[in-house]
Short mmCIF file of N, CA and C in Angstrom, two decimals:
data_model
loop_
_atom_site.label_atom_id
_atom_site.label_comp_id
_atom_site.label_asym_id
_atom_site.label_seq_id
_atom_site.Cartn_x
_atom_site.Cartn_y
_atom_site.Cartn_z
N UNK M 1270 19.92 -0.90 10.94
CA UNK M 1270 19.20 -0.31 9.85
C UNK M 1270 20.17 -0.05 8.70
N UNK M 1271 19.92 -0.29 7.46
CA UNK M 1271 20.44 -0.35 6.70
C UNK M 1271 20.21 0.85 6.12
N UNK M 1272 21.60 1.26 4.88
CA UNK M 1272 21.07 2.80 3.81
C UNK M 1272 19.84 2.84 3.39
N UNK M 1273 19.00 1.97 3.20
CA UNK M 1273 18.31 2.33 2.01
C UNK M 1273 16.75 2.38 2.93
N UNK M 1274 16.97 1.72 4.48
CA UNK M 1274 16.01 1.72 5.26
C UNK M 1274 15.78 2.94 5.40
N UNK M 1275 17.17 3.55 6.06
CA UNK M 1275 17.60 4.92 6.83
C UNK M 1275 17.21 6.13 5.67
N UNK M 1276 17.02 5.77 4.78
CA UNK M 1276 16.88 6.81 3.46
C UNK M 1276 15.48 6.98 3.29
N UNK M 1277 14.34 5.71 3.64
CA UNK M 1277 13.24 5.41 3.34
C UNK M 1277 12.51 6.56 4.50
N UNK M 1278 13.40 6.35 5.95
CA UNK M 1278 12.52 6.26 7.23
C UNK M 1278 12.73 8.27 7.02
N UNK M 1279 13.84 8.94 6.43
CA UNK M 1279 14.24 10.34 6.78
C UNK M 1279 13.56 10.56 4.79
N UNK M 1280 13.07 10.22 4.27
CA UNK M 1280 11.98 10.71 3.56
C UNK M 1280 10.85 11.05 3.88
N UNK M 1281 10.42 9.85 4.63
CA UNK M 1281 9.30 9.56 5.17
C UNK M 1281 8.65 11.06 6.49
N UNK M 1282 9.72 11.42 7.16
CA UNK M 1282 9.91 12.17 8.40
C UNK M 1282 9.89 13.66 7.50
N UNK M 1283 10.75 13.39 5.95
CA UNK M 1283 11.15 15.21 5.79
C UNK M 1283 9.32 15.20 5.15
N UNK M 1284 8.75 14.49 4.62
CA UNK M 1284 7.19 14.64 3.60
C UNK M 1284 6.20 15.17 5.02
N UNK M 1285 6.51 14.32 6.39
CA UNK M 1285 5.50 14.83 7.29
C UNK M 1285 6.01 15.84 8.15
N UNK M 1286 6.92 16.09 7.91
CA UNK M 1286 7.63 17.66 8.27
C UNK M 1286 7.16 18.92 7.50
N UNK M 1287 6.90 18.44 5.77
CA UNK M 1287 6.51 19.37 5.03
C UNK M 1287 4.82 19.67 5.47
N UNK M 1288 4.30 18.74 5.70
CA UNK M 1288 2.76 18.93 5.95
C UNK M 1288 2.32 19.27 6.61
N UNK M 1289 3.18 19.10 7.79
CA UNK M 1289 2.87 19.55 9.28
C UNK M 1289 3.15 20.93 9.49
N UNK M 1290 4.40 21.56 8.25
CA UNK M 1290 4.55 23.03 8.87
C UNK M 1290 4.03 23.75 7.56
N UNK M 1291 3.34 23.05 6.74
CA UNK M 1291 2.49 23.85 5.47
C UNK M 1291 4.05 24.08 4.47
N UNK M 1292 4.46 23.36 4.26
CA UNK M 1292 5.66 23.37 3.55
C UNK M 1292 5.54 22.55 2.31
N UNK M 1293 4.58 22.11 1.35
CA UNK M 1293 3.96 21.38 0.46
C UNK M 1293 4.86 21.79 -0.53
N UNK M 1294 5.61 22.38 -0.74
CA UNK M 1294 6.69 21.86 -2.04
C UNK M 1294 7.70 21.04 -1.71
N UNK M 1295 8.11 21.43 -0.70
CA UNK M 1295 8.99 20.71 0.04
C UNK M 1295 8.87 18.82 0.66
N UNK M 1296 7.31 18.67 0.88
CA UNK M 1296 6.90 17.44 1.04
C UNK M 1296 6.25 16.82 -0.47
N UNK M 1297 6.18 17.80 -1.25
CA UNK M 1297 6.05 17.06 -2.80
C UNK M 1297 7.45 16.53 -3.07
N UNK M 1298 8.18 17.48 -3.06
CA UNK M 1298 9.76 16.69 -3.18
C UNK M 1298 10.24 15.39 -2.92
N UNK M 1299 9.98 15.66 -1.57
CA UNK M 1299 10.49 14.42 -0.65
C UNK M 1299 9.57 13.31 -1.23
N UNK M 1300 8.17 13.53 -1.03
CA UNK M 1300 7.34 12.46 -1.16
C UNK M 1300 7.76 11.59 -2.24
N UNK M 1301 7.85 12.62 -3.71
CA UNK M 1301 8.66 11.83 -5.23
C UNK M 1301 10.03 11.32 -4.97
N UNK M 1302 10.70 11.64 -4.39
CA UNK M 1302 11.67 10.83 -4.22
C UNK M 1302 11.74 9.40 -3.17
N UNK M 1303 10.55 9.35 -2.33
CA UNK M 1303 10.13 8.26 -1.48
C UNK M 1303 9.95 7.36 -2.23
N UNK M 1304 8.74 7.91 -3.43
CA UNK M 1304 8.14 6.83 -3.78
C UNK M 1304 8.89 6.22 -5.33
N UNK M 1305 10.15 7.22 -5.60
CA UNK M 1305 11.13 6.65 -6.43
C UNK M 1305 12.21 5.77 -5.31
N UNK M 1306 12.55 5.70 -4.18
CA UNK M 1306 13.68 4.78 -3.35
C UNK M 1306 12.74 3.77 -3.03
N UNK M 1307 11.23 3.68 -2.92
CA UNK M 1307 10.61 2.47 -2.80
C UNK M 1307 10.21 1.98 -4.02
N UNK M 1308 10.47 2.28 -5.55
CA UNK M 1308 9.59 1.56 -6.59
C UNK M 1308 8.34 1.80 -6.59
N UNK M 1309 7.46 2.76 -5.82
CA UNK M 1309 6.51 2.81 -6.16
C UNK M 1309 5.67 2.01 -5.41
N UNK M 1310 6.24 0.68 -4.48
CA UNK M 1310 5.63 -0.41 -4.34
C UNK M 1310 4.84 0.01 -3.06
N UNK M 1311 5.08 0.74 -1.88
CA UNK M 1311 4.79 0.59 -0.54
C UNK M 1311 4.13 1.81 -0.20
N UNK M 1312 2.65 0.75 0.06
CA UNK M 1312 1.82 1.51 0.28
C UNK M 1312 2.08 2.81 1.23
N UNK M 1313 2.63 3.03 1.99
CA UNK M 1313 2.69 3.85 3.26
C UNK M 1313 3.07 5.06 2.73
N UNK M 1314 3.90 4.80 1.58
CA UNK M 1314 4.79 5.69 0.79
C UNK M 1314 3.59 6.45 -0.30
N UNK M 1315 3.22 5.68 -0.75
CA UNK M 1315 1.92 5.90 -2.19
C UNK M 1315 0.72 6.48 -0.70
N UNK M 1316 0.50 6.20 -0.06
CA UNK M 1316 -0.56 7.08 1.31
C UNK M 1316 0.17 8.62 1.16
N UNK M 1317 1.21 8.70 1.67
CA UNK M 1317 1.67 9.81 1.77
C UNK M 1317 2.09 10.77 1.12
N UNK M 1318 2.54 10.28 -0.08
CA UNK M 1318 2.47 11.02 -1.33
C UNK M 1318 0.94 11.32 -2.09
N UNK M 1319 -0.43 10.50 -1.58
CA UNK M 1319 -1.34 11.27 -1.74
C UNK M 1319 -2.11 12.17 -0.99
N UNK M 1320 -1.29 12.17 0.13
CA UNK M 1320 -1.87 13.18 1.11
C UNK M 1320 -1.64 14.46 0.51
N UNK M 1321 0.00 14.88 0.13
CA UNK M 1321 0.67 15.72 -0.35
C UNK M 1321 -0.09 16.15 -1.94
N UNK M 1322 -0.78 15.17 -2.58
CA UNK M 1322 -1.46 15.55 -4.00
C UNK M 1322 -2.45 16.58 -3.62
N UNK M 1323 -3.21 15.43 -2.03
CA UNK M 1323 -4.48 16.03 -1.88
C UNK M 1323 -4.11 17.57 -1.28
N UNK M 1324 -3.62 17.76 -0.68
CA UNK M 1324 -2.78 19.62 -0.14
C UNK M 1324 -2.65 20.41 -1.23
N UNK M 1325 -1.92 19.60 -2.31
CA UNK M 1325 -2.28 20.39 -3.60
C UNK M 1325 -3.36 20.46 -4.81
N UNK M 1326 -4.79 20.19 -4.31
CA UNK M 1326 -5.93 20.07 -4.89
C UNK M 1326 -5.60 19.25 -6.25
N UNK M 1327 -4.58 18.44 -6.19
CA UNK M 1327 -4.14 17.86 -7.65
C UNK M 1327 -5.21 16.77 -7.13
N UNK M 1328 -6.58 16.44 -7.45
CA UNK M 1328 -7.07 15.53 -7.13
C UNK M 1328 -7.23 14.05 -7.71
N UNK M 1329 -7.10 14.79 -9.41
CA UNK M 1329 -7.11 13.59 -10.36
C UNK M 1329 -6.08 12.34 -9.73
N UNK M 1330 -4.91 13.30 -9.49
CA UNK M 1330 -3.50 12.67 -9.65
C UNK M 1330 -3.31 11.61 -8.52
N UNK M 1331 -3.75 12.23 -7.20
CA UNK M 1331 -4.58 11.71 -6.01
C UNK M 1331 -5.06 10.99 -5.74
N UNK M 1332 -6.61 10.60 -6.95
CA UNK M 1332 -7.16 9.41 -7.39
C UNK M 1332 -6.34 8.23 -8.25
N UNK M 1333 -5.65 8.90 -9.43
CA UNK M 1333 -4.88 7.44 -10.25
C UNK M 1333 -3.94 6.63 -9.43
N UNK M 1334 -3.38 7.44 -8.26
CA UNK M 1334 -1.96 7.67 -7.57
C UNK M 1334 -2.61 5.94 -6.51
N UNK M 1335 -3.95 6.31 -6.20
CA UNK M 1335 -4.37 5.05 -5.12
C UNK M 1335 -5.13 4.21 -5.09
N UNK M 1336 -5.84 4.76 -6.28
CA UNK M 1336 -6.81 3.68 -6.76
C UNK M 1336 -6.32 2.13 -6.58
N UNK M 1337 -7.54 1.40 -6.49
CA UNK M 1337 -7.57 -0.12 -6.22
C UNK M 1337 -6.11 -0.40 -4.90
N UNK M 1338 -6.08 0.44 -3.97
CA UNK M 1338 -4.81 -0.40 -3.13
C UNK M 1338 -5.93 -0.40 -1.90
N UNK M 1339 -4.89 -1.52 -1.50
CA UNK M 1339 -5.49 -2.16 -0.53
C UNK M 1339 -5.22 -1.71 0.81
N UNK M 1340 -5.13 -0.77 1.54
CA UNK M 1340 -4.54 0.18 2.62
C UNK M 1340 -5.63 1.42 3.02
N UNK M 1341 -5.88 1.57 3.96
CA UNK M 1341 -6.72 2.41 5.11
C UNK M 1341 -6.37 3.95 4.51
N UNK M 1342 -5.15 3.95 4.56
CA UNK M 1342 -4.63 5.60 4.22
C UNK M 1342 -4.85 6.19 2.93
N UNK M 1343 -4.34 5.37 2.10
CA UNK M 1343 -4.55 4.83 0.56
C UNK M 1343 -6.37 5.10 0.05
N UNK M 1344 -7.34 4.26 0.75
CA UNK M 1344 -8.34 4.25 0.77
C UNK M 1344 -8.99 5.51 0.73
N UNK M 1345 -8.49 6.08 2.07
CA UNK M 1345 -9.07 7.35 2.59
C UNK M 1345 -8.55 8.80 1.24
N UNK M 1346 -6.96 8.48 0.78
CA UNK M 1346 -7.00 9.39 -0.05
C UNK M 1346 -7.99 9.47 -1.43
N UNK M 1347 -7.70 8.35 -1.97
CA UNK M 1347 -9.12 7.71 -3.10
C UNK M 1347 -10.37 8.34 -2.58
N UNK M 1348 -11.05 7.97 -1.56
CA UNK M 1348 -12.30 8.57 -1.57
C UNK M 1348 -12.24 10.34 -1.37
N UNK M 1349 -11.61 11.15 -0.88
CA UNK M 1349 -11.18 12.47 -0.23
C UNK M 1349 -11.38 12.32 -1.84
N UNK M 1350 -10.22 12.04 -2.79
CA UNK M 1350 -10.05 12.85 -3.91
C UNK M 1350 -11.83 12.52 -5.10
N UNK M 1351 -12.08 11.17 -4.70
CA UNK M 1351 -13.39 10.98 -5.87
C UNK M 1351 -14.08 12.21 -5.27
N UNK M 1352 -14.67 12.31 -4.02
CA UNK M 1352 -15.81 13.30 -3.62
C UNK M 1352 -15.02 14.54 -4.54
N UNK M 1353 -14.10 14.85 -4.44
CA UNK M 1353 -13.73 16.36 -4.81
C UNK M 1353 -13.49 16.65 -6.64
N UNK M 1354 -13.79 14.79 -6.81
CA UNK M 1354 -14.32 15.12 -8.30
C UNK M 1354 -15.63 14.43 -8.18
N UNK M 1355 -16.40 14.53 -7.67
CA UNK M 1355 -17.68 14.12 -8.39
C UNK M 1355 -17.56 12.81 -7.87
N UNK M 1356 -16.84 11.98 -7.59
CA UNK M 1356 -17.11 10.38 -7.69
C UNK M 1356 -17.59 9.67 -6.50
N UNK M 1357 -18.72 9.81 -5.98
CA UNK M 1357 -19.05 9.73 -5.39
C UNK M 1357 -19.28 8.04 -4.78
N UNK M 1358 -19.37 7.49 -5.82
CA UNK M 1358 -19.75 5.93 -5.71
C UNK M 1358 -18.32 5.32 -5.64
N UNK M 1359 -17.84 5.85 -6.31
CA UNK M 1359 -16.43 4.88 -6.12
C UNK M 1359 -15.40 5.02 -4.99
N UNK M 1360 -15.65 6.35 -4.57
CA UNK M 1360 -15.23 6.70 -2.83
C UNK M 1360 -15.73 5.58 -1.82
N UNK M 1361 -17.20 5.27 -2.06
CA UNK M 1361 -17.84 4.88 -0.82
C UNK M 1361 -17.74 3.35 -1.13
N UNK M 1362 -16.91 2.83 -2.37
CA UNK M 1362 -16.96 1.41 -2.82
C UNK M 1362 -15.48 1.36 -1.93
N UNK M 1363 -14.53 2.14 -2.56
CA UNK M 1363 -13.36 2.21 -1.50
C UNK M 1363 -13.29 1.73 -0.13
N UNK M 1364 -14.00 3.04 0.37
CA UNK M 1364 -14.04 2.70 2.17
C UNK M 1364 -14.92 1.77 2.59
N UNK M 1365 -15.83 1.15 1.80
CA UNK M 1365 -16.23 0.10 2.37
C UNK M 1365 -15.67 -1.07 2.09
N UNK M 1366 -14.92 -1.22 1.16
CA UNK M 1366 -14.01 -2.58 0.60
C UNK M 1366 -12.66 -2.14 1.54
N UNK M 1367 -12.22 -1.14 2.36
CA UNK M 1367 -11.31 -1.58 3.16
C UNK M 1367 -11.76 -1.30 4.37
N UNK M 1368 -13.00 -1.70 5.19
CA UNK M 1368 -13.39 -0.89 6.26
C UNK M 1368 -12.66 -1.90 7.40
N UNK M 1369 -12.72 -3.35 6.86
CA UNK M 1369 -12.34 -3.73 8.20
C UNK M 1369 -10.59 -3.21 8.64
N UNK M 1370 -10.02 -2.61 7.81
CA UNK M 1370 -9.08 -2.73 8.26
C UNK M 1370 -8.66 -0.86 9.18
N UNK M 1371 -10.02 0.38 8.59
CA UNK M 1371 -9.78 1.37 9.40
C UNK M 1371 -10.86 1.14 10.79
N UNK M 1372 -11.33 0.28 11.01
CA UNK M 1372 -12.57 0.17 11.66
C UNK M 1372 -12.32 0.42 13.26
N UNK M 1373 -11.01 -0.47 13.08
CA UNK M 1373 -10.62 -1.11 14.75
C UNK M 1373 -9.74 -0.05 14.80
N UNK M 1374 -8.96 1.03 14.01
CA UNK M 1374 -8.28 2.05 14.68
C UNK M 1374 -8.71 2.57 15.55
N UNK M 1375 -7.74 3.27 16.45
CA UNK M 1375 -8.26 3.27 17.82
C UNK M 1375 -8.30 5.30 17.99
N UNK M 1376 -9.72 5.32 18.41
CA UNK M 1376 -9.95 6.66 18.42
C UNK M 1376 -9.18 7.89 18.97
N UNK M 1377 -9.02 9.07 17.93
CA UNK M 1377 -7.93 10.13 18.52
C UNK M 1377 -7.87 10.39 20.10
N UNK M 1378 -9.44 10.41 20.43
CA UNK M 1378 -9.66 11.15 21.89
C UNK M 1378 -9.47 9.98 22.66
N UNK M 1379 -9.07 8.86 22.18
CA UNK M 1379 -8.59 7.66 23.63
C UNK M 1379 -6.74 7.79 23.59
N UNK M 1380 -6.53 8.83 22.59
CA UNK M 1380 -5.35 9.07 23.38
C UNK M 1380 -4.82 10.76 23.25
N UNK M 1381 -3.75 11.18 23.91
CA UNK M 1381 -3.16 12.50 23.83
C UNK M 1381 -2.61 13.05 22.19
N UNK M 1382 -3.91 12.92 21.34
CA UNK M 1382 -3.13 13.41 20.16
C UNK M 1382 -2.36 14.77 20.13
N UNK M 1383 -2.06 15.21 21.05
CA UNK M 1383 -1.28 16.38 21.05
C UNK M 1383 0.43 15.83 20.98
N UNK M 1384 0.95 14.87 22.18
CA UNK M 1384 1.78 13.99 21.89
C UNK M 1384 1.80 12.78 21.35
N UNK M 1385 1.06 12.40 20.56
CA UNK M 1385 1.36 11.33 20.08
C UNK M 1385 0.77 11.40 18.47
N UNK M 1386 1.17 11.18 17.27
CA UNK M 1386 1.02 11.77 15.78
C UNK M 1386 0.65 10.36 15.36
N UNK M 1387 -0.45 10.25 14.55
CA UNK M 1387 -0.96 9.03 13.80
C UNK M 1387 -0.93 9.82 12.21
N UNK M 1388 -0.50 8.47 11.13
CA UNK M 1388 -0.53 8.92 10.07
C UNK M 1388 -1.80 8.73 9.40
N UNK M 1389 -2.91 7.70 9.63
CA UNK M 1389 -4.26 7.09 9.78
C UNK M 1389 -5.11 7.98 10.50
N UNK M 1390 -6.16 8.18 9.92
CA UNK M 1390 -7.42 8.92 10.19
C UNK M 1390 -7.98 8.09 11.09
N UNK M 1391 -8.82 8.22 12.14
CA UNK M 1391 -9.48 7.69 12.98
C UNK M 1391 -10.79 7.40 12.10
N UNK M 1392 -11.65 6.27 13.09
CA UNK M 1392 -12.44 5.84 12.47
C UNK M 1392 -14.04 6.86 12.03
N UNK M 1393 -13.77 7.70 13.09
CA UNK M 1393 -14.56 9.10 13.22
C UNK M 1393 -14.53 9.30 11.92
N UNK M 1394 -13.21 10.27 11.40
CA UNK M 1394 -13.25 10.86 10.19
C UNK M 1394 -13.43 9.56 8.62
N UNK M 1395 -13.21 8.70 9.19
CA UNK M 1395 -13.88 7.57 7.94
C UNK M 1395 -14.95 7.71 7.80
N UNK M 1396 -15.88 7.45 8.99
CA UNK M 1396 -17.53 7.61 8.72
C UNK M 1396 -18.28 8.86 8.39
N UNK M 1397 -17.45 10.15 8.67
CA UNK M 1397 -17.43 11.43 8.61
C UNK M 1397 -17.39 11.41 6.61
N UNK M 1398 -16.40 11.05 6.34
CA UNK M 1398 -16.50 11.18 4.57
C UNK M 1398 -17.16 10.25 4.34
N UNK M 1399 -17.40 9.07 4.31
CA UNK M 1399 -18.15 8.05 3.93
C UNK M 1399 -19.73 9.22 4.22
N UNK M 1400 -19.84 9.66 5.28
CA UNK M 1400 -21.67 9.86 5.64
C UNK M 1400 -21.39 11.23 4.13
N UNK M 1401 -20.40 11.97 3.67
CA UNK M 1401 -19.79 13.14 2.89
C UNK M 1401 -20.37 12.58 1.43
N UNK M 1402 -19.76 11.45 1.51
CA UNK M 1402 -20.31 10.44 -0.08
C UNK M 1402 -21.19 9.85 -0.02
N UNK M 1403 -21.55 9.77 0.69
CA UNK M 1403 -23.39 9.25 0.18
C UNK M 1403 -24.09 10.00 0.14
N UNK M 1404 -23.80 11.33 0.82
CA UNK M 1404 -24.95 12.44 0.93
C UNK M 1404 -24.55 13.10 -1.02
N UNK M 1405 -23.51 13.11 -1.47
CA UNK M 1405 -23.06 13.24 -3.12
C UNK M 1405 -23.89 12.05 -3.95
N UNK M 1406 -24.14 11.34 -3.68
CA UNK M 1406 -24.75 10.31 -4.46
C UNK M 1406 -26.28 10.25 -4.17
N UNK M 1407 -26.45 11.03 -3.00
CA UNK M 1407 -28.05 11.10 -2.65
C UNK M 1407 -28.55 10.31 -1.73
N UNK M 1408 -28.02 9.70 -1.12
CA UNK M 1408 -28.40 8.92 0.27
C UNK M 1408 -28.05 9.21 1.24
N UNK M 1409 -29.47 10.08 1.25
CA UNK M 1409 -29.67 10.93 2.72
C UNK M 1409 -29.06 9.86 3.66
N UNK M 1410 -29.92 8.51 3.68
CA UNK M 1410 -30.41 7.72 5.16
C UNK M 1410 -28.96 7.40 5.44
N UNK M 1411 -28.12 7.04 4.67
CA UNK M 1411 -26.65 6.57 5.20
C UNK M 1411 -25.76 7.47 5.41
N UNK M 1412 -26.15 8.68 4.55
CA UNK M 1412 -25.24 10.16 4.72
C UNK M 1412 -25.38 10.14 6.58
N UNK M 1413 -26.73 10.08 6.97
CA UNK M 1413 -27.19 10.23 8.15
C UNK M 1413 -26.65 8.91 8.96
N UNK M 1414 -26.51 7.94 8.63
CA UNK M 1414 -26.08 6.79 9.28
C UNK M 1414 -24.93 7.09 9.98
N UNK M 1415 -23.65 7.27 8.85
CA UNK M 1415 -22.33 7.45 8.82
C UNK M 1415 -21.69 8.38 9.62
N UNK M 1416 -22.85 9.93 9.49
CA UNK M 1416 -22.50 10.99 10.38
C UNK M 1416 -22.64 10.88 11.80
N UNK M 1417 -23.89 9.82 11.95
CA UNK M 1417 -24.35 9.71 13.63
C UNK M 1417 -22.54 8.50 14.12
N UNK M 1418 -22.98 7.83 13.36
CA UNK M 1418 -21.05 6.91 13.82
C UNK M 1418 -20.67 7.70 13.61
N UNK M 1419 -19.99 8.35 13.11
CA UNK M 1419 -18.95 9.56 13.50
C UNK M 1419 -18.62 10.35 14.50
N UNK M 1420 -20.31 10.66 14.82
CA UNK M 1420 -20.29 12.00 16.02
C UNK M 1420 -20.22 10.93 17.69
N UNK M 1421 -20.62 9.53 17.28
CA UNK M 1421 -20.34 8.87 18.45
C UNK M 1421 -18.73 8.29 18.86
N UNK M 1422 -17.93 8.01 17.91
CA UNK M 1422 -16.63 8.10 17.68
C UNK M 1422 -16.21 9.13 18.46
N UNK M 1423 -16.48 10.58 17.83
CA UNK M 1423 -15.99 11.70 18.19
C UNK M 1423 -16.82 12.81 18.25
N UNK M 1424 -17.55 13.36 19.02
CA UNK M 1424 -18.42 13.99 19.31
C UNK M 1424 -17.92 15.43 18.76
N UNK M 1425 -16.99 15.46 18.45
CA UNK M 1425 -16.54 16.78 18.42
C UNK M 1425 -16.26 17.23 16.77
N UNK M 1426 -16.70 16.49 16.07
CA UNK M 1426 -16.73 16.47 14.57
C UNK M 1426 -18.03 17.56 13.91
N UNK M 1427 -17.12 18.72 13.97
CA UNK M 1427 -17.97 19.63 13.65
C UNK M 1427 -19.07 19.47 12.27
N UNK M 1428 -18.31 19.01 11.51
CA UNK M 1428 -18.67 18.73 9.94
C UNK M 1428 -20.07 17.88 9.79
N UNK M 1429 -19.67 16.67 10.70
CA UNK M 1429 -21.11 15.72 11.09
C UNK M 1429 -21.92 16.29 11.50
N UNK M 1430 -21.77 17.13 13.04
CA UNK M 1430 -23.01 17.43 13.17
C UNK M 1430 -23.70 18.45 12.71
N UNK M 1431 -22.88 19.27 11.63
CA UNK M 1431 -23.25 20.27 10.91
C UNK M 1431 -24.15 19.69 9.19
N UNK M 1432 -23.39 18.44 9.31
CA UNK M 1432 -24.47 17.76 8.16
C UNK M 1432 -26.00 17.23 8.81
N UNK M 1433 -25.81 16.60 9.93
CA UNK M 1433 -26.89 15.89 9.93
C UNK M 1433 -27.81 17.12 10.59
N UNK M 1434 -27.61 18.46 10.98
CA UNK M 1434 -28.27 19.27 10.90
C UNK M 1434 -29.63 20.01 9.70
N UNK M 1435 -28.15 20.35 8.90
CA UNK M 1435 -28.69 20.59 7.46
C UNK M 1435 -29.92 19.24 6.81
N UNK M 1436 -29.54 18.34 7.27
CA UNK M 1436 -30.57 17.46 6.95
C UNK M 1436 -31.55 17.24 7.76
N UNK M 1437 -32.14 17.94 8.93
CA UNK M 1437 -33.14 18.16 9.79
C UNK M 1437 -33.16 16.95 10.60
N UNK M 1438 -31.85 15.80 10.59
CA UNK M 1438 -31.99 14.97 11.87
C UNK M 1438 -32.13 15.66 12.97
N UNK M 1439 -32.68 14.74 13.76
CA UNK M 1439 -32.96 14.87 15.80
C UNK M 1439 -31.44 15.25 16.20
N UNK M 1440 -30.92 15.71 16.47
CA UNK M 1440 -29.71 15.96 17.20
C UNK M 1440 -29.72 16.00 18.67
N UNK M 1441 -29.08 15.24 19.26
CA UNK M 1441 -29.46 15.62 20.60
C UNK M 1441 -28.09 15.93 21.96
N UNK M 1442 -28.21 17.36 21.71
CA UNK M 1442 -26.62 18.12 21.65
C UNK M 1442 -26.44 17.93 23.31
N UNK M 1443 -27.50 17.46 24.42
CA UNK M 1443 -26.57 17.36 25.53
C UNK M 1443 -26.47 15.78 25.76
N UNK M 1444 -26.88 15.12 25.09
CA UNK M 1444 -26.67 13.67 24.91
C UNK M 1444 -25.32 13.58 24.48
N UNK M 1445 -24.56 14.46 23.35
CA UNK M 1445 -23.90 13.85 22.36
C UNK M 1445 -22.26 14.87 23.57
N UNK M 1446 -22.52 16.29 24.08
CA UNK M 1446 -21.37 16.78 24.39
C UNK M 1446 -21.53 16.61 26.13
N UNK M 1447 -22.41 15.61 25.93
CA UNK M 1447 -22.15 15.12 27.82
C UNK M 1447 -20.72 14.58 28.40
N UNK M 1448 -20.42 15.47 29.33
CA UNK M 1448 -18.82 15.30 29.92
C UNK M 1448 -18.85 13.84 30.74
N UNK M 1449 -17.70 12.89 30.38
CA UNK M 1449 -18.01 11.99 31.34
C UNK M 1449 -16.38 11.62 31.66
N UNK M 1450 -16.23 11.32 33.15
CA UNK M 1450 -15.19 10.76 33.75
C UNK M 1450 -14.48 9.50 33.23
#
């Protein structure tokens, strides 16, 4: 590994150090200086430095910061930040212009997310904001679509089944928290 790898990879580690222990000046730091040792260019870097926007309700900045890239993480910050301005359509143009690529991530609860840290949202919480932005734009039926994939993803997505509540879907709560081997 080279300096400038080794510089990239212990940026990368101090920004999700800051997030993880609520240390958000500290991972704003790091993050600007990531995405000054990469040019700006790499996505993973521009993901994570809008995670850190989005912690700091800087949403605009959030949105200009990821707009049009082509990346799952990237994606997910773009839409997080349109819903939290209003933009409801251009969130859900987002995650659906990169779905194939969060689609096949592989769900938190098929593994020990306690030991093991993903920087990617599961596909749960994609359909979870996606069902978030359409219900902002007024489409109940997909708000409702998105939330039911979600809660089958991950049953345990409070938010979903607390939307498709509010919207008087069928819920069917020992179907959905049935324990299985």
């Amino acid at each position: 590994m080279n300096h400038k790898e080794y510089t990239v990879q212990q940026l990368r580690s101090t920004v999700l150090y800051g997030l993880d222990n609520d240390l958000i000046p500290s991972a704003e730091f790091a993050a600007e200086r990531l995405i000054a040792e990469t040019s700006g260019q790499d996505l993973n870097s521009i993901h994570l430095y809008g995670l850190v926007l989005l912690k700091k309700n800087r949403y605009k900045a959030a949105y200009n910061l990821t707009a049009n890239k082509i990346h799952a993480g990237c994606a997910f910050v773009f839409a997080k930040a349109a819903f939290n301005l209003g933009k409801g359509q251009e969130g859900v143009v987002a995650l659906l212009s990169t779905q194939s690529l969060w689609e096949n991530i592989e769900d938190s609860l098929q593994v020990n997310y306690e030991f093991e840290r993903k920087l990617l949202p599961d596909p749960a919480v994609f359909y979870s904001l996606l069902g978030r932005l359409y219900l902002l734009v007024g489409d109940t039926k997909e708000s409702a679509i998105n939330h039911s994939k979600a809660l089958k993803r991950n049953p345990y997505l409070w938010e979903s089944f607390e939307e498709l509540n509010k919207m008087g879907a069928n819920v069917r709560v020992k179907a959905i928290y049935k324990v299985s081997q």
